[in-house]
Short mmCIF file of C-alpha atoms in Angstrom, two decimals:
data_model
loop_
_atom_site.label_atom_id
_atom_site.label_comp_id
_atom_site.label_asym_id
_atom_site.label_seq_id
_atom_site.Cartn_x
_atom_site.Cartn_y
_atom_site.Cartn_z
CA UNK A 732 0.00 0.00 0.00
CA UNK A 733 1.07 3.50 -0.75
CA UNK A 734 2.53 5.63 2.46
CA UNK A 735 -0.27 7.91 1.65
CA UNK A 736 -3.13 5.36 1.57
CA UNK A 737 -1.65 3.95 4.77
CA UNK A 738 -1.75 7.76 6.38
CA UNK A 739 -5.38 7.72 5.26
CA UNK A 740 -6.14 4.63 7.28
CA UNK A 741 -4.68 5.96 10.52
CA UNK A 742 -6.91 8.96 10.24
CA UNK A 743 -9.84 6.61 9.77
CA UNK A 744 -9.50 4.59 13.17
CA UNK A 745 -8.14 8.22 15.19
CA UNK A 746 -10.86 10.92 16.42
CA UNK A 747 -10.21 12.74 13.16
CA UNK A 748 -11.55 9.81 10.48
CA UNK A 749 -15.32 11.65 12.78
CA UNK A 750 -14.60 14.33 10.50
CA UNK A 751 -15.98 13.54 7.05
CA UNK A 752 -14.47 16.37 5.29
CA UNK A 753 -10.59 15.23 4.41
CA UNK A 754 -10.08 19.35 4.27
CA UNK A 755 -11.18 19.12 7.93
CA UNK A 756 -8.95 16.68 8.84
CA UNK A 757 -6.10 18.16 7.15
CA UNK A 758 -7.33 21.44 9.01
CA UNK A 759 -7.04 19.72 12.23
CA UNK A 760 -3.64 18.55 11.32
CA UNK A 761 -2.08 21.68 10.74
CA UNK A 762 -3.41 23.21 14.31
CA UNK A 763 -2.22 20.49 15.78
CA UNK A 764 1.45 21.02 14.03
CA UNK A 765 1.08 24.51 15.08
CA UNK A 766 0.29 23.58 18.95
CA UNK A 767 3.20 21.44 19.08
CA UNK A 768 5.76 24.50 17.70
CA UNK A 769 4.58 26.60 20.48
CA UNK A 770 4.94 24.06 22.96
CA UNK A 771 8.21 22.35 21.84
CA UNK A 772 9.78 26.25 21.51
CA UNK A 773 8.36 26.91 25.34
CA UNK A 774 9.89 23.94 26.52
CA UNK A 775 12.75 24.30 24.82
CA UNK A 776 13.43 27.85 25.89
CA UNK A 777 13.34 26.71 29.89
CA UNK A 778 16.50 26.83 31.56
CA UNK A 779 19.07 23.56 30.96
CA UNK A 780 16.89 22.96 27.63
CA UNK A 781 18.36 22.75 24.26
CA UNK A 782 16.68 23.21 20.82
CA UNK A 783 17.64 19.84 19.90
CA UNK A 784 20.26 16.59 20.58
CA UNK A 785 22.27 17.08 17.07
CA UNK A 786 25.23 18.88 16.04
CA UNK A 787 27.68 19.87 18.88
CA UNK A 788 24.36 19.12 21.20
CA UNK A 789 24.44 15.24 20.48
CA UNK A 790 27.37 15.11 23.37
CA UNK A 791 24.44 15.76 26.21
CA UNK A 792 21.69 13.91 24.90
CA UNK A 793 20.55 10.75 27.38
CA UNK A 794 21.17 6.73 26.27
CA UNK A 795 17.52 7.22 26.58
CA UNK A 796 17.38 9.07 23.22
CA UNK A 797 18.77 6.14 21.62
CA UNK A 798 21.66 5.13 19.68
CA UNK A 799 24.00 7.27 17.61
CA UNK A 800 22.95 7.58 13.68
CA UNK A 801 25.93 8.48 11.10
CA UNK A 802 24.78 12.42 10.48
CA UNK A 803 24.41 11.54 6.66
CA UNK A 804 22.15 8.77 7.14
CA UNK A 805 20.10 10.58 9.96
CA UNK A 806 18.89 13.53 7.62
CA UNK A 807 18.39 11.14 4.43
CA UNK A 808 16.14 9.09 6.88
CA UNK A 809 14.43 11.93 8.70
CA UNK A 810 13.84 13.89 5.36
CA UNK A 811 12.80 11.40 2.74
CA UNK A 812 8.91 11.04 4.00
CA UNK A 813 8.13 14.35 2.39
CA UNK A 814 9.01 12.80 -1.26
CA UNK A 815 7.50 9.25 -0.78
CA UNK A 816 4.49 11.75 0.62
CA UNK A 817 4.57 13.73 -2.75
CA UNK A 818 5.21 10.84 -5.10
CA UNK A 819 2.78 8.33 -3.23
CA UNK A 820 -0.14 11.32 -3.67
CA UNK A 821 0.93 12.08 -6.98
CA UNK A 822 -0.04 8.30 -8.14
CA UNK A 823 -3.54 8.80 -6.35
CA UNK A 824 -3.26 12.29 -7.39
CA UNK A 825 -7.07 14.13 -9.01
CA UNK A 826 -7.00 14.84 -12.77
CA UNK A 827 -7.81 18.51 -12.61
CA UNK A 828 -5.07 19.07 -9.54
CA UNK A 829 -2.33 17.86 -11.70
CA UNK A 830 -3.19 19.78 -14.82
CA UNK A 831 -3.61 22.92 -13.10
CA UNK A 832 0.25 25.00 -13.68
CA UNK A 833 -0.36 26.68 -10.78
CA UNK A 834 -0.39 23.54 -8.38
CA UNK A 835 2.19 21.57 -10.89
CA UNK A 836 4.52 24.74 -9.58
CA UNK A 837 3.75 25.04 -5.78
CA UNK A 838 4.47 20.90 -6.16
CA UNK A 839 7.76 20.95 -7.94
CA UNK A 840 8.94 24.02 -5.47
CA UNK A 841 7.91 21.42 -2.55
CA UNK A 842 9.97 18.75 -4.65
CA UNK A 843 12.90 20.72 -5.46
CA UNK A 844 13.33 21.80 -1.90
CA UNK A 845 12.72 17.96 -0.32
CA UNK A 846 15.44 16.49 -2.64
CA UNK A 847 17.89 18.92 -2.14
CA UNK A 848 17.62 18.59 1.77
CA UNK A 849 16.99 14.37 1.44
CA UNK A 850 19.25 14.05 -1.24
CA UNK A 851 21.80 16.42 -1.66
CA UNK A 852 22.43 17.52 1.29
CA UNK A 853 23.14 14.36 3.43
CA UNK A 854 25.76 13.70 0.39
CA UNK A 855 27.62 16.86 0.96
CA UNK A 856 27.92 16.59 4.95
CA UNK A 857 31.79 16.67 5.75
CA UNK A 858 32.24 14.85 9.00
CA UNK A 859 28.87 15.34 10.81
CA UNK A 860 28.67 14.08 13.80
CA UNK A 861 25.88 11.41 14.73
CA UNK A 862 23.16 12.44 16.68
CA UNK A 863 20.34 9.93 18.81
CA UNK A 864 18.19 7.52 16.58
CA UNK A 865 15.46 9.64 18.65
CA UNK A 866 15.94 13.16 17.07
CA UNK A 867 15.49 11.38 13.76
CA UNK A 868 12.16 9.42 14.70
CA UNK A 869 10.80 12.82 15.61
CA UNK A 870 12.34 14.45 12.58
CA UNK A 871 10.25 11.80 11.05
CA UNK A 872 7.20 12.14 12.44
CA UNK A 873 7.21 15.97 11.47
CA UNK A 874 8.27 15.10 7.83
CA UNK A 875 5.89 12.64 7.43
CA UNK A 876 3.12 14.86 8.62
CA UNK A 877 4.09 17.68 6.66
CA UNK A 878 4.76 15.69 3.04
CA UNK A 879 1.49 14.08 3.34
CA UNK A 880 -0.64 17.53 3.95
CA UNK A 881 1.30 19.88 1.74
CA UNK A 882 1.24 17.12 -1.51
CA UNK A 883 -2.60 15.90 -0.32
CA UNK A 884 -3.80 19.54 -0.98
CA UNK A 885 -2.17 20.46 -4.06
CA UNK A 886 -2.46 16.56 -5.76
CA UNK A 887 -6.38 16.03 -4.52
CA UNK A 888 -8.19 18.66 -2.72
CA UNK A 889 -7.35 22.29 -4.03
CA UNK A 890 -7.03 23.06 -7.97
CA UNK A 891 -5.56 26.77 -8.65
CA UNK A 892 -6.17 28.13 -11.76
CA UNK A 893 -4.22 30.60 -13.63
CA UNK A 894 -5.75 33.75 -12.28
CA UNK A 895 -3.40 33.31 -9.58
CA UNK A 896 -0.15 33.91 -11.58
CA UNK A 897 -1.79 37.63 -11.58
CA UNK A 898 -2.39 37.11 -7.74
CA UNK A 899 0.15 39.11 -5.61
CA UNK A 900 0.59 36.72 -3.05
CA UNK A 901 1.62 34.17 -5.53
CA UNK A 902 4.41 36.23 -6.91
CA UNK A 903 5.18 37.30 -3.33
CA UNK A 904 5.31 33.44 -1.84
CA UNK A 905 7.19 32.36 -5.01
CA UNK A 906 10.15 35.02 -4.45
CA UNK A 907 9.42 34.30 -0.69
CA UNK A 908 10.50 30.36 -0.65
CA UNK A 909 13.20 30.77 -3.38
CA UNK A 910 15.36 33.33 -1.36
CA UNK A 911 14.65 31.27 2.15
CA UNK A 912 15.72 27.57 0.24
CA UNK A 913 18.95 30.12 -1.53
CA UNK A 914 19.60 31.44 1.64
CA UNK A 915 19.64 27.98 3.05
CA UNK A 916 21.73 26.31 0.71
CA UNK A 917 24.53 29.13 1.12
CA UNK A 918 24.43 28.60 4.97
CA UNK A 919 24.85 25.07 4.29
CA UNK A 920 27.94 25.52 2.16
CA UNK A 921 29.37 28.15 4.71
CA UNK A 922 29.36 25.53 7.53
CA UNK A 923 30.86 23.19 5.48
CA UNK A 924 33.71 25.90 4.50
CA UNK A 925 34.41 26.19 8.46
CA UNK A 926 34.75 22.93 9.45
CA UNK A 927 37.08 21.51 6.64
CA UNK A 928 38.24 19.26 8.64
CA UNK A 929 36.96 18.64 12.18
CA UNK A 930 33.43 17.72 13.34
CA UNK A 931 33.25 20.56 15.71
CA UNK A 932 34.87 23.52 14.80
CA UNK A 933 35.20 26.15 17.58
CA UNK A 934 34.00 28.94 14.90
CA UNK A 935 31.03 27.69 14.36
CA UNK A 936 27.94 29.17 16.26
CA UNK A 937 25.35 26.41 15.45
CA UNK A 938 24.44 23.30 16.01
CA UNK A 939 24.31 22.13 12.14
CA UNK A 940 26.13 19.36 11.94
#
């Protein structure tokens, strides 16, 4: 069964498959996403907390967090449910969803960005140091969530037509997401320039590893 259909099915036996409406459900989805940001950032901004066991932070994290994953495997793992999300809705995908240019765009931006950070960028880590087989389950668990919703809408729920190229906030989200994933990819290669040759490198301020 597709990792899509098999998402489906959990909704269908949680509270949420009460909810007829699959735009509901993916309604309820994203407040839920939202509650959990606010309170993992409030937890994690209490005294002794960190943002995260990975990086130069993998050092403190407990044996109950698990074993240690090699840092290139880790982020392949963790990131690769948003493109079996995208390609597993694209085969169950509505006619008029994939035909509209609008949603074949927001898609392949969605896309691009996934296999860059699944794909490319595990390849180009330069001695990254492993981090707890329980950061990545939760990395996961976001990624999974988040593929599934973002592809759902624009493969079989929402059809955008061509009006919207005119639309502002089109234009405006475009430019928006190209110069975050740019501005991304140069950090990327900048902490990769620092630490030519160590795992932790005492100029670098974050925990990217």
């Amino acid at each position: 069964r597709a990792p899509s259909m098999m998402f489906r099915s959990l909704l269908d036996i949680t509270p949420l498959g009460e909810v007829k409406s699959e735009t509901e459900q993916l309604r309820l989805l994203a407040i839920g996403m939202m509650i959990s940001g606010a309170v993992s950032l409030l937890v994690t901004s209490l005294p002794g907390m960190r943002p995260g066991f990975y990086g130069r932070y993998t050092a403190e994290a407990s044996l109950a967090w698990g074993v240690k994953v090699n840092a290139n495997l880790a982020w392949f793992i963790q990131e690769s449910p948003n493109l079996l999300m995208a390609v597993s809705n694209v085969f169950m995908s509505d006619k008029d969803c994939l035909e509209s240019s609008v949603n074949q765009i927001l898609l392949g931006l969605f896309a691009m960005h996934y296999l860059n950070r699944a794909l490319v960028y595990p390849l180009l880590i330069r001695r990254g140091t492993p981090f707890p087989v329980g950061t990545v389950i939760l990395a996961m668990l976001f990624c999974t969530i988040n593929g599934y919703m973002q592809s759902r809408v624009l493969t079989r729920l929402a059809v955008y037509d061509e009006a919207w190229f005119l639309n502002p906030r089109f234009g405006a989200g475009v430019s928006l997401f190209l110069a975050g994933m740019l501005i991304n990819m140069q950090a990327d290669a900048t902490l990769r320039f620092l630490r030519p040759s160590h795992p932790v490198n005492p100029r670098v301020s974050t925990p990217e590893p």
